[in-house]
Short mmCIF file of C-alpha atoms and ligand atoms in Angstrom, two decimals:
data_model
loop_
_atom_site.label_atom_id
_atom_site.label_comp_id
_atom_site.label_asym_id
_atom_site.label_seq_id
_atom_site.Cartn_x
_atom_site.Cartn_y
_atom_site.Cartn_z
CA MET A 1 4.86 24.86 19.35
CA SER A 2 4.43 28.46 18.53
CA LYS A 3 3.45 29.22 15.03
CA SER A 4 0.86 31.91 14.74
CA THR A 5 1.34 33.85 11.57
CA LYS A 6 3.02 32.78 8.37
CA SER A 7 4.44 35.00 5.67
CA SER A 8 3.89 33.97 2.07
CA LYS A 9 6.58 34.33 -0.60
CA SER A 10 5.18 37.70 -1.59
CA GLY A 11 5.52 38.90 1.96
CA LYS A 12 1.75 39.10 2.53
CA LEU A 13 0.42 37.79 5.78
CA GLN A 14 -1.71 34.68 5.54
CA ARG A 15 -4.59 33.75 7.81
CA LYS A 16 -3.67 33.24 11.37
CA ASN A 17 -3.21 29.57 12.28
CA SER A 18 -3.50 28.00 15.67
CA PRO A 19 -0.22 26.89 17.15
CA ARG A 20 0.67 23.37 16.12
CA CYS A 21 0.89 20.51 18.58
CA THR A 22 4.29 18.88 18.34
CA ASN A 23 3.63 16.08 20.80
CA PRO A 24 3.79 12.52 19.44
CA PRO A 25 0.42 10.74 18.98
CA SER A 26 1.02 8.68 22.11
CA GLN A 27 0.51 11.90 24.07
CA TRP A 28 -2.57 13.16 22.28
CA PRO A 29 -5.79 13.57 24.29
CA GLN A 30 -8.59 11.07 23.56
CA ALA A 31 -10.72 13.91 22.17
CA VAL A 32 -8.16 14.48 19.40
CA TRP A 33 -8.29 10.83 18.35
CA GLU A 34 -12.07 10.90 18.41
CA LYS A 35 -12.19 14.04 16.30
CA PHE A 36 -9.85 12.56 13.70
CA TYR A 37 -11.82 9.30 13.70
CA ASP A 38 -15.13 11.09 13.27
CA GLN A 39 -13.88 13.16 10.36
CA LEU A 40 -11.88 10.52 8.50
CA GLU A 41 -13.72 7.28 9.18
CA VAL A 42 -17.28 8.11 10.22
CA LYS A 43 -18.08 11.16 8.09
CA ASN A 44 -15.22 11.18 5.61
CA ARG A 45 -16.07 14.78 4.82
CA ASN A 46 -13.91 17.87 5.04
CA ARG A 47 -15.10 21.38 5.84
CA LYS A 48 -16.16 21.91 2.23
CA GLY A 49 -18.28 18.74 2.34
CA ASN A 50 -15.94 16.79 0.07
CA PRO A 51 -14.60 13.33 0.92
CA TYR A 52 -11.06 13.02 2.24
CA TRP A 53 -10.71 9.74 0.37
CA VAL A 54 -12.51 7.73 -2.31
CA LYS A 55 -12.27 4.09 -3.38
CA TYR A 56 -9.94 3.13 -6.18
CA PRO A 57 -10.88 -0.36 -7.38
CA ALA A 58 -8.35 -2.98 -8.40
CA PRO A 59 -8.03 -4.06 -12.04
CA ASP A 60 -10.18 -6.99 -13.26
CA ASP A 61 -7.41 -9.58 -13.38
CA CYS A 62 -6.40 -8.99 -9.76
CA PRO A 63 -6.08 -12.23 -7.73
CA ILE A 64 -6.50 -10.49 -4.36
CA ASP A 65 -10.09 -10.33 -3.11
CA ASP A 66 -9.99 -7.12 -1.14
CA LEU A 67 -7.52 -5.05 -3.10
CA CYS A 68 -9.51 -1.82 -3.17
CA CYS A 69 -7.20 1.11 -2.60
CA HIS A 70 -8.31 4.47 -1.22
CA ARG A 71 -7.05 7.82 -2.39
CA PRO A 72 -7.79 11.53 -2.03
CA PRO A 73 -10.15 12.66 -4.84
CA ALA A 74 -8.71 14.68 -7.72
CA GLY A 75 -7.72 18.06 -6.39
CA GLY A 76 -8.24 16.91 -2.81
CA SER A 77 -5.83 17.52 0.00
CA ILE A 78 -3.38 14.81 1.02
CA GLY A 79 -3.41 16.01 4.63
CA ILE A 80 -5.91 16.56 7.42
CA THR A 81 -5.89 19.17 10.17
CA ILE A 82 -8.07 19.41 13.23
CA VAL A 83 -8.06 21.98 16.01
CA HIS A 84 -8.56 21.01 19.62
CA ASN A 85 -8.30 23.39 22.57
CA GLY A 86 -6.62 25.99 20.39
CA LEU A 87 -3.97 23.58 19.13
CA GLU A 88 -3.63 22.36 15.56
CA TYR A 89 -3.02 18.68 14.84
CA ASN A 90 -2.18 17.60 11.32
CA ARG A 91 -0.95 14.53 9.49
CA PRO A 92 -0.94 13.14 5.96
CA ILE A 93 -4.24 11.27 5.45
CA PHE A 94 -2.63 7.87 4.80
CA ARG A 95 -0.61 8.07 7.98
CA MET A 96 -3.48 9.33 10.09
CA ARG A 97 -5.71 6.48 8.94
CA LEU A 98 -3.09 3.94 9.92
CA LEU A 99 -2.66 5.66 13.27
CA LEU A 100 -6.44 5.52 13.78
CA LYS A 101 -6.52 1.82 12.96
CA CYS A 102 -3.81 1.19 15.56
CA TRP A 103 -5.62 3.40 18.05
CA LYS A 104 -8.89 1.48 17.54
CA GLU A 105 -7.08 -1.81 18.02
CA GLY A 106 -5.29 -0.52 21.10
CA LYS A 107 -1.96 -1.23 19.43
CA LEU A 108 1.05 0.51 20.91
CA LEU A 109 3.21 2.17 18.31
CA ASN A 110 6.94 1.78 18.25
CA LYS A 111 8.56 5.15 17.69
CA ALA A 112 10.67 3.79 14.83
CA ASP A 113 7.74 2.24 12.97
CA GLN A 114 6.88 3.43 9.50
CA ALA A 115 3.67 3.26 7.47
CA SER A 116 4.66 0.26 5.39
CA HIS A 117 2.49 -0.22 2.30
CA LEU A 118 1.36 -3.73 1.45
CA CYS A 119 -0.35 -2.74 -1.80
CA PRO A 120 1.23 -1.44 -5.02
CA ASN A 121 -0.06 2.12 -4.69
CA ASN A 122 2.73 3.79 -2.78
CA LYS A 123 3.92 5.89 -5.69
CA GLY A 124 1.99 8.21 -7.94
CA PHE A 125 -0.76 8.36 -5.39
CA ILE A 126 -0.30 6.98 -1.92
CA CYS A 127 -3.04 4.58 -0.93
CA CYS A 128 -4.67 5.51 2.37
CA ASN A 129 -6.68 2.32 2.95
CA PRO A 130 -5.64 1.42 6.50
CA GLU A 131 -5.98 -2.29 5.64
CA HIS A 132 -3.24 -1.82 3.06
CA MET A 133 -0.67 -0.59 5.55
CA ASP A 134 1.11 -1.99 8.55
CA PRO A 135 3.37 -0.28 11.08
CA GLU A 136 6.81 -1.77 10.51
CA PRO A 137 10.45 -0.90 11.10
CA ASP A 138 12.50 0.37 8.18
CA LYS A 139 14.13 -3.03 7.56
CA ASP A 140 10.78 -4.80 7.08
CA ASN A 141 9.37 -1.95 5.05
CA LYS A 142 12.32 -2.06 2.66
CA ALA A 143 12.18 -5.86 2.42
CA ARG A 144 8.78 -5.53 0.75
CA GLN A 145 10.22 -3.64 -2.17
CA ARG A 146 10.41 -5.65 -5.39
CA CYS A 147 8.08 -8.31 -4.04
CA PRO A 148 6.36 -10.00 -7.02
CA GLY A 149 3.44 -11.03 -4.80
CA TRP A 150 0.97 -13.31 -6.56
CA ILE A 151 2.33 -14.66 -9.82
CA TRP A 152 0.22 -16.11 -12.63
CA ILE A 153 1.77 -19.42 -13.65
CA HIS A 154 1.77 -19.74 -17.40
CA PRO A 155 1.94 -23.09 -19.19
CA TYR A 156 5.60 -23.92 -19.83
CA GLN A 157 7.37 -26.75 -21.67
CA GLY A 158 4.22 -28.82 -21.93
CA LYS A 159 3.38 -28.43 -18.26
CA GLU A 160 0.05 -27.01 -17.22
CA GLY A 161 -0.18 -23.59 -15.65
CA GLY A 162 -3.22 -21.44 -15.26
CA TYR A 163 -3.22 -20.57 -11.57
CA TRP A 164 -2.00 -17.88 -9.15
CA TYR A 165 1.06 -18.72 -7.08
CA PRO A 166 1.74 -16.86 -3.78
CA ALA A 167 5.39 -15.77 -4.08
CA CYS A 168 5.46 -13.21 -1.23
CA THR A 169 7.86 -14.08 1.60
CA HIS A 170 6.99 -11.11 3.82
CA GLY A 171 4.75 -10.59 6.78
CA PRO A 172 2.35 -11.40 8.23
CA PRO A 173 0.57 -9.56 6.83
CA THR A 174 1.63 -10.63 3.35
CA CYS A 175 2.02 -8.15 0.51
CA LYS A 176 -1.06 -7.28 -1.52
CA VAL A 177 0.72 -7.11 -4.86
CA PHE A 178 0.60 -9.23 -7.98
CA THR A 179 2.24 -9.66 -11.34
CA PRO A 180 -0.49 -9.31 -14.01
CA LYS A 181 -1.30 -12.23 -16.33
CA THR A 182 -0.35 -10.04 -19.26
CA LYS A 183 3.24 -9.92 -18.02
CA VAL A 184 4.66 -12.99 -19.75
CA PRO A 185 8.14 -14.11 -18.67
CA ILE A 186 10.69 -14.16 -21.48
CA LYS A 187 11.33 -17.90 -21.29
CA VAL A 188 7.62 -18.61 -21.36
CA ALA A 189 7.16 -16.38 -24.40
CA GLU A 190 10.02 -18.17 -26.18
CA ASP A 191 8.49 -21.52 -25.31
CA MET A 192 5.09 -20.40 -26.63
CA ALA A 193 6.64 -19.21 -29.88
CA ALA A 194 8.54 -22.48 -30.29
CA THR A 195 5.49 -24.67 -29.68
CA THR A 196 3.39 -22.82 -32.23
CA THR A 197 5.97 -23.34 -34.99
CA THR A 198 6.53 -27.05 -34.40
CA THR A 199 4.13 -29.94 -34.30
CA THR A 200 3.53 -30.73 -30.68
CA THR A 201 1.55 -33.20 -28.72
CA THR A 202 -0.03 -32.21 -25.45
CA THR A 203 1.30 -34.13 -22.49
CA THR A 204 -0.25 -34.34 -19.09
CA THR A 205 1.90 -34.15 -15.99
CA THR A 206 1.64 -37.29 -13.88
CA THR A 207 3.92 -36.61 -10.92
CA THR A 208 3.66 -33.70 -8.54
CA THR A 209 7.46 -33.53 -8.21
CA THR A 210 7.83 -32.66 -11.85
CA THR A 211 5.11 -30.06 -11.60
CA ASN A 212 6.70 -28.33 -8.65
CA ASN A 213 10.13 -28.18 -10.23
CA ASN A 214 8.65 -26.64 -13.25
CA ASN A 215 6.73 -24.08 -11.24
CA ASN A 216 9.84 -22.98 -9.46
CA SER A 217 11.68 -22.30 -12.66
CA ASN A 218 8.65 -20.50 -13.95
CA ASN A 219 8.61 -18.29 -10.87
CA ASN A 220 12.24 -17.41 -11.22
CA ASN A 221 11.57 -16.26 -14.73
CA ASN A 222 8.71 -14.20 -13.49
CA ASN A 223 10.81 -12.64 -10.77
CA ASN A 224 13.51 -11.64 -13.19
CA ASN A 225 11.03 -10.18 -15.52
CA ASN A 226 9.41 -8.26 -12.73
CA ASN A 227 12.60 -6.61 -11.60
CA VAL A 228 12.92 -4.83 -14.89
CA ASP A 229 9.75 -2.89 -14.27
CA ASN A 230 9.05 -2.96 -10.59
CA ASP A 231 7.65 0.53 -10.18
CA LYS A 232 4.10 -0.75 -10.31
CA MET A 233 4.86 -3.84 -8.29
CA SER A 234 6.96 -2.73 -5.39
CA CYS A 235 4.87 -2.79 -2.31
CA SER A 236 6.28 -0.66 0.44
CA SER A 237 8.63 2.04 1.47
CA THR A 238 6.76 5.07 2.50
CA GLU A 239 9.77 5.94 4.51
CA GLU A 240 8.20 8.28 6.95
CA PHE A 241 7.92 7.70 10.61
CA LEU A 242 4.46 7.28 11.98
CA ASN A 243 5.04 9.62 14.83
ZN1 ZN B 1 -3.95 0.12 -1.39
ZN1 ZN B 2 5.97 -9.54 -0.20
#
């Protein structure tokens, strides 16, 4: 708990910092929580007057209503520090916002819980929208990786498609990820190519059983396709403990 002066690489002394609090959040005074809440959620302004986080809207073809991610602005810090009674408290912004959400809800945190991301933005930039995270153990966090989420069902072998299918098997809460319409499964693309080169008649599906079977095979194709390029789709694994 005693860190007062840091030396930079050049050997010069940097500004004197307050000692850092090493207690877990469960032992923080209420005033610390309130200070974090005021800065991050009420004001969302740092000492320079800039926002800690800004909204990052979802693409147009997104099937999820509230998928608006939050991120630090360009050049902004990814962490937040407050000082209370001469002690410094700091956390990455995404983790602090999840902690604040749990604090507001009076939710007790398990020491092993991680900030598990439900949305796709856990790489490149880490989304800090508290509604896009859930405290989960490592096993559940990892299980969300490679989730295809909502899948657009394309027409296939004369069967109608044209709707979003919820393929996530995780949660609650379920993953907020989706496979874009532009991502056409290989078998569907082959089928499309074949139907444009032959004379076809359009048939309408009459039994629900047939429709479901077809959807399942369509989903499998989509899953396979998604695994090839799952960087954008994987929905969790910020493998850092909340405390
Ligand atoms: Zn997000
Ligand atoms: Zn999922």
